[in-house]
Amino acid sequence: MFGNCDRLMLIRVIFFALTISISSSSARFSDVVQLPVLIFINGLSHNSEPWELRCGNQSTNEHHAYLRNGEQDGWSINKNVGYSCDALWGNQFAYWKVYQPGEDSGKAIVFWLARDDGFYRSVDKSTWTREKEWEHE
């Protein structure tokens, strides 16, 4: 039914189509963004009262926790959108962005450490940068 030349051409077309299909599949997999786990650590003064944490994005409130001294808590975000948190500690409060798609995309974990003078961010748990100070009523 097919000659040798026709078979060779058909094989080349199939091979070319498979190559294109595999290339576009791997491109789609590489475009997938790794969403991090956000970890919050209570590093406030010993014997201080717990602080309350509430986090979410513009459409949902996804996480709520109370952290005592030395405790940590976290959750995996599920959308590549901005996330913010507010925290209450006695008469002090804070509101800040905890995940920003451009800056934090592709990171496995983003750590947040609460201290008496504010909130510190790290991606390696060794280098910390203060991002937000506590505010007073």
PDB file of C-alpha atoms in Angstrom:
ATOM      1  CA  MET A   1       0.000   0.000   0.000  1.00  0.00           C
ATOM      2  CA  PHE A   2       2.834   2.415   0.878  1.00  0.00           C
ATOM      3  CA  GLY A   3       6.189   2.457  -0.845  1.00  0.00           C
ATOM      4  CA  ASN A   4       9.453   2.669   1.104  1.00  0.00           C
ATOM      5  CA  CYS A   5       9.701   6.388   0.380  1.00  0.00           C
ATOM      6  CA  ASP A   6       6.135   6.987   1.640  1.00  0.00           C
ATOM      7  CA  ARG A   7       6.787   4.998   4.811  1.00  0.00           C
ATOM      8  CA  LEU A   8       9.950   6.966   5.513  1.00  0.00           C
ATOM      9  CA  MET A   9       8.073  10.253   5.033  1.00  0.00           C
ATOM     10  CA  LEU A  10       5.264   9.058   7.342  1.00  0.00           C
ATOM     11  CA  ILE A  11       7.788   8.074  10.024  1.00  0.00           C
ATOM     12  CA  ARG A  12       9.440  11.496   9.770  1.00  0.00           C
ATOM     13  CA  VAL A  13       6.098  13.288  10.114  1.00  0.00           C
ATOM     14  CA  ILE A  14       5.133  11.204  13.160  1.00  0.00           C
ATOM     15  CA  PHE A  15       8.578  11.747  14.741  1.00  0.00           C
ATOM     16  CA  PHE A  16       8.340  15.508  14.103  1.00  0.00           C
ATOM     17  CA  ALA A  17       4.828  15.651  15.608  1.00  0.00           C
ATOM     18  CA  LEU A  18       5.965  13.740  18.719  1.00  0.00           C
ATOM     19  CA  THR A  19       8.991  16.010  19.126  1.00  0.00           C
ATOM     20  CA  ILE A  20       6.785  19.114  18.994  1.00  0.00           C
ATOM     21  CA  SER A  21       4.310  17.565  21.443  1.00  0.00           C
ATOM     22  CA  ILE A  22       7.018  16.638  23.962  1.00  0.00           C
ATOM     23  CA  SER A  23       8.657  20.071  23.667  1.00  0.00           C
ATOM     24  CA  SER A  24       5.427  21.919  24.358  1.00  0.00           C
ATOM     25  CA  SER A  25       4.618  19.603  27.308  1.00  0.00           C
ATOM     26  CA  SER A  26       7.956  20.250  28.982  1.00  0.00           C
ATOM     27  CA  ALA A  27       7.553  23.986  28.438  1.00  0.00           C
ATOM     28  CA  ARG A  28       4.211  23.837  30.251  1.00  0.00           C
ATOM     29  CA  PHE A  29       5.757  21.928  33.181  1.00  0.00           C
ATOM     30  CA  SER A  30       8.558  24.479  33.510  1.00  0.00           C
ATOM     31  CA  ASP A  31       5.995  27.298  33.604  1.00  0.00           C
ATOM     32  CA  VAL A  32       4.390  25.819  36.751  1.00  0.00           C
ATOM     33  CA  VAL A  33       5.258  27.999  39.735  1.00  0.00           C
ATOM     34  CA  GLN A  34       6.294  26.348  42.987  1.00  0.00           C
ATOM     35  CA  LEU A  35       4.204  27.856  45.761  1.00  0.00           C
ATOM     36  CA  PRO A  36       5.928  28.050  49.130  1.00  0.00           C
ATOM     37  CA  VAL A  37       5.005  27.041  52.619  1.00  0.00           C
ATOM     38  CA  LEU A  38       4.737  30.113  54.839  1.00  0.00           C
ATOM     39  CA  ILE A  39       6.153  29.465  58.320  1.00  0.00           C
ATOM     40  CA  PHE A  40       5.486  31.844  61.229  1.00  0.00           C
ATOM     41  CA  ILE A  41       7.681  31.652  64.342  1.00  0.00           C
ATOM     42  CA  ASN A  42       6.988  33.275  67.692  1.00  0.00           C
ATOM     43  CA  GLY A  43      10.276  34.759  68.878  1.00  0.00           C
ATOM     44  CA  LEU A  44       8.743  37.276  71.275  1.00  0.00           C
ATOM     45  CA  SER A  45      10.026  37.860  74.806  1.00  0.00           C
ATOM     46  CA  HIS A  46       9.737  34.940  77.205  1.00  0.00           C
ATOM     47  CA  ASN A  47       6.527  34.875  79.245  1.00  0.00           C
ATOM     48  CA  SER A  48       4.774  37.188  76.787  1.00  0.00           C
ATOM     49  CA  GLU A  49       1.184  36.489  75.860  1.00  0.00           C
ATOM     50  CA  PRO A  50       0.421  34.610  72.611  1.00  0.00           C
ATOM     51  CA  TRP A  51      -0.174  36.592  69.461  1.00  0.00           C
ATOM     52  CA  GLU A  52      -2.970  36.076  66.961  1.00  0.00           C
ATOM     53  CA  LEU A  53      -2.305  35.629  63.260  1.00  0.00           C
ATOM     54  CA  ARG A  54      -4.854  35.881  60.417  1.00  0.00           C
ATOM     55  CA  CYS A  55      -3.811  35.505  56.776  1.00  0.00           C
ATOM     56  CA  GLY A  56      -5.381  35.336  53.353  1.00  0.00           C
ATOM     57  CA  ASN A  57      -5.560  36.798  49.888  1.00  0.00           C
ATOM     58  CA  GLN A  58      -8.060  39.311  48.493  1.00  0.00           C
ATOM     59  CA  SER A  59     -10.818  36.724  48.131  1.00  0.00           C
ATOM     60  CA  THR A  60     -10.345  34.365  51.099  1.00  0.00           C
ATOM     61  CA  ASN A  61      -9.175  34.187  54.694  1.00  0.00           C
ATOM     62  CA  GLU A  62      -7.152  31.009  54.672  1.00  0.00           C
ATOM     63  CA  HIS A  63      -5.242  30.789  57.906  1.00  0.00           C
ATOM     64  CA  HIS A  64      -5.819  31.638  61.557  1.00  0.00           C
ATOM     65  CA  ALA A  65      -3.561  30.735  64.496  1.00  0.00           C
ATOM     66  CA  TYR A  66      -2.504  31.712  68.018  1.00  0.00           C
ATOM     67  CA  LEU A  67       1.217  31.310  68.694  1.00  0.00           C
ATOM     68  CA  ARG A  68       2.760  31.012  72.138  1.00  0.00           C
ATOM     69  CA  ASN A  69       6.423  31.774  72.775  1.00  0.00           C
ATOM     70  CA  GLY A  70       8.692  29.446  70.808  1.00  0.00           C
ATOM     71  CA  GLU A  71       5.872  27.937  68.743  1.00  0.00           C
ATOM     72  CA  GLN A  72       5.731  27.961  64.982  1.00  0.00           C
ATOM     73  CA  ASP A  73       2.885  27.460  62.554  1.00  0.00           C
ATOM     74  CA  GLY A  74       2.531  27.429  58.806  1.00  0.00           C
ATOM     75  CA  TRP A  75       0.530  26.534  55.763  1.00  0.00           C
ATOM     76  CA  SER A  76       0.962  25.987  52.040  1.00  0.00           C
ATOM     77  CA  ILE A  77      -0.571  28.670  49.909  1.00  0.00           C
ATOM     78  CA  ASN A  78      -2.582  27.392  46.956  1.00  0.00           C
ATOM     79  CA  LYS A  79      -2.725  30.307  44.517  1.00  0.00           C
ATOM     80  CA  ASN A  80       0.020  32.431  42.995  1.00  0.00           C
ATOM     81  CA  VAL A  81      -1.526  35.691  44.210  1.00  0.00           C
ATOM     82  CA  GLY A  82      -0.523  38.127  46.919  1.00  0.00           C
ATOM     83  CA  TYR A  83      -1.121  37.108  50.536  1.00  0.00           C
ATOM     84  CA  SER A  84      -1.242  39.382  53.565  1.00  0.00           C
ATOM     85  CA  CYS A  85      -1.491  38.817  57.300  1.00  0.00           C
ATOM     86  CA  ASP A  86      -2.537  40.793  60.300  1.00  0.00           C
ATOM     87  CA  ALA A  87      -1.285  40.079  63.777  1.00  0.00           C
ATOM     88  CA  LEU A  88      -2.486  41.157  67.200  1.00  0.00           C
ATOM     89  CA  TRP A  89      -0.288  41.063  70.305  1.00  0.00           C
ATOM     90  CA  GLY A  90      -1.717  42.828  73.352  1.00  0.00           C
ATOM     91  CA  ASN A  91      -2.272  46.438  72.267  1.00  0.00           C
ATOM     92  CA  GLN A  92       0.048  46.091  69.257  1.00  0.00           C
ATOM     93  CA  PHE A  93      -0.874  45.109  65.736  1.00  0.00           C
ATOM     94  CA  ALA A  94       0.674  44.677  62.312  1.00  0.00           C
ATOM     95  CA  TYR A  95      -0.567  44.215  58.751  1.00  0.00           C
ATOM     96  CA  TRP A  96       1.875  43.232  56.001  1.00  0.00           C
ATOM     97  CA  LYS A  97       2.353  41.314  52.757  1.00  0.00           C
ATOM     98  CA  VAL A  98       3.703  37.825  53.437  1.00  0.00           C
ATOM     99  CA  TYR A  99       3.785  36.470  49.865  1.00  0.00           C
ATOM    100  CA  GLN A 100       4.359  38.459  46.677  1.00  0.00           C
ATOM    101  CA  PRO A 101       4.268  36.435  43.429  1.00  0.00           C
ATOM    102  CA  GLY A 102       7.180  38.158  41.705  1.00  0.00           C
ATOM    103  CA  GLU A 103       9.515  38.134  44.687  1.00  0.00           C
ATOM    104  CA  ASP A 104       8.642  34.825  46.367  1.00  0.00           C
ATOM    105  CA  SER A 105       7.744  32.572  43.411  1.00  0.00           C
ATOM    106  CA  GLY A 106       9.798  29.416  43.224  1.00  0.00           C
ATOM    107  CA  LYS A 107      10.867  29.471  46.872  1.00  0.00           C
ATOM    108  CA  ALA A 108      10.115  26.343  48.900  1.00  0.00           C
ATOM    109  CA  ILE A 109       9.629  28.130  52.228  1.00  0.00           C
ATOM    110  CA  VAL A 110       9.265  31.725  53.383  1.00  0.00           C
ATOM    111  CA  PHE A 111       9.884  32.161  57.123  1.00  0.00           C
ATOM    112  CA  TRP A 112       8.415  34.954  59.241  1.00  0.00           C
ATOM    113  CA  LEU A 113       9.794  35.572  62.734  1.00  0.00           C
ATOM    114  CA  ALA A 114       7.811  37.708  65.197  1.00  0.00           C
ATOM    115  CA  ARG A 115      10.048  39.622  67.604  1.00  0.00           C
ATOM    116  CA  ASP A 116       9.364  42.432  70.033  1.00  0.00           C
ATOM    117  CA  ASP A 117      10.362  45.038  67.414  1.00  0.00           C
ATOM    118  CA  GLY A 118       8.512  43.567  64.414  1.00  0.00           C
ATOM    119  CA  PHE A 119       8.410  40.846  61.775  1.00  0.00           C
ATOM    120  CA  TYR A 120      11.480  39.461  60.059  1.00  0.00           C
ATOM    121  CA  ARG A 121      11.548  37.570  56.762  1.00  0.00           C
ATOM    122  CA  SER A 122      13.947  34.835  55.635  1.00  0.00           C
ATOM    123  CA  VAL A 123      14.092  32.179  52.938  1.00  0.00           C
ATOM    124  CA  ASP A 124      16.977  30.246  54.508  1.00  0.00           C
ATOM    125  CA  LYS A 125      16.288  30.699  58.264  1.00  0.00           C
ATOM    126  CA  SER A 126      19.730  32.217  58.761  1.00  0.00           C
ATOM    127  CA  THR A 127      19.540  35.679  57.149  1.00  0.00           C
ATOM    128  CA  TRP A 128      16.669  37.768  58.511  1.00  0.00           C
ATOM    129  CA  THR A 129      15.394  41.148  57.332  1.00  0.00           C
ATOM    130  CA  ARG A 130      12.896  43.210  59.296  1.00  0.00           C
ATOM    131  CA  GLU A 131       9.952  43.875  57.008  1.00  0.00           C
ATOM    132  CA  LYS A 132       7.329  45.258  59.382  1.00  0.00           C
ATOM    133  CA  GLU A 133       7.280  46.921  62.790  1.00  0.00           C
ATOM    134  CA  TRP A 134       4.539  46.505  65.360  1.00  0.00           C
ATOM    135  CA  GLU A 135       2.143  49.435  65.546  1.00  0.00           C
ATOM    136  CA  HIS A 136       0.419  50.730  68.701  1.00  0.00           C
ATOM    137  CA  GLU A 137      -3.153  51.793  69.262  1.00  0.00           C
TER     138      GLU A 137
END
